[in-house]
Amino acid sequence: AQLRAAVERFERLKSAAAAAQARATALWAAKRADAEAAAGRPAGKRGKGLASEVALARQDAPVKGNQHLGFAKALVHEMPYTMA
């Protein structure tokens, strides 16, 4: 019973960390877009390279960055009630 409770606690901790990571990623994207807009960067070029930076921060393959970024934005902006 003790080990089961420990596993449950770790799972809740993992979920909370994933939610915080998604929020931070979405905020990073929003702040980057705002800064680039303020600097006069064309809309089509804003956020370029951010997905690679996200992958690097997550210690994942560069090709996974866009997936992580898109998922974070979807969770935060379209499905916020799915996060604890």
XYZ file of C-alpha atoms in Angstrom:
84
model
C 0.000 0.000 0.000
C 2.882 2.364 0.768
C 4.507 1.795 -2.592
C 1.203 2.292 -4.401
C 0.744 5.618 -2.604
C 4.281 6.644 -3.542
C 3.632 5.835 -7.205
C 0.410 7.880 -7.083
C 2.255 10.860 -5.550
C 4.931 10.664 -8.227
C 2.281 10.561 -10.942
C 0.593 13.685 -9.549
C 3.967 15.408 -9.334
C 4.739 14.443 -12.936
C 1.372 15.794 -14.102
C 1.861 19.068 -12.240
C 5.330 19.461 -13.756
C 3.981 18.780 -17.261
C 1.237 21.389 -16.777
C 3.755 23.958 -15.553
C 6.017 23.145 -18.497
C 3.133 23.634 -20.946
C 2.199 26.979 -19.384
C 5.803 28.182 -19.476
C 6.198 27.097 -23.103
C 3.007 28.865 -24.202
C 4.003 32.007 -22.302
C 7.465 31.891 -23.889
C 5.842 31.739 -27.336
C 3.502 34.640 -26.546
C 6.278 36.826 -25.147
C 8.503 36.049 -28.137
C 5.691 36.942 -30.549
C 4.996 40.206 -28.702
C 8.676 41.173 -28.648
C 9.111 40.399 -32.329
C 5.948 42.321 -33.227
C 7.197 45.311 -31.232
C 10.506 45.083 -33.086
C 8.657 45.255 -36.410
C 9.326 41.693 -37.519
C 6.828 40.571 -40.194
C 4.053 38.322 -38.855
C 5.113 35.415 -41.058
C 8.597 35.376 -39.570
C 7.689 35.683 -35.896
C 8.577 32.742 -33.705
C 11.060 31.337 -36.179
C 13.489 29.063 -34.372
C 11.454 28.901 -31.179
C 10.496 25.259 -31.707
C 14.172 24.307 -31.859
C 14.821 26.242 -28.651
C 11.922 24.446 -26.957
C 13.355 21.094 -28.013
C 16.770 22.097 -26.705
C 15.304 23.200 -23.369
C 13.483 19.876 -23.108
C 16.619 17.969 -24.112
C 14.764 16.453 -27.032
C 15.406 16.094 -30.745
C 15.021 19.364 -32.705
C 12.291 17.851 -34.870
C 10.142 17.309 -31.753
C 10.178 20.997 -30.784
C 7.288 21.984 -33.028
C 5.190 19.167 -31.612
C 5.942 20.220 -28.027
C 5.224 23.867 -28.833
C 1.927 23.120 -30.574
C 0.771 20.791 -27.818
C 1.609 23.351 -25.128
C -0.331 26.081 -26.947
C -3.313 23.762 -27.436
C -3.386 22.749 -23.777
C -3.079 26.294 -22.475
C -5.365 28.095 -24.919
C -7.870 25.456 -26.038
C -8.006 22.946 -23.175
C -6.971 24.769 -19.982
C -9.263 22.674 -17.773
C -7.295 19.529 -18.588
C -4.387 20.802 -16.485
C -4.362 20.613 -12.707
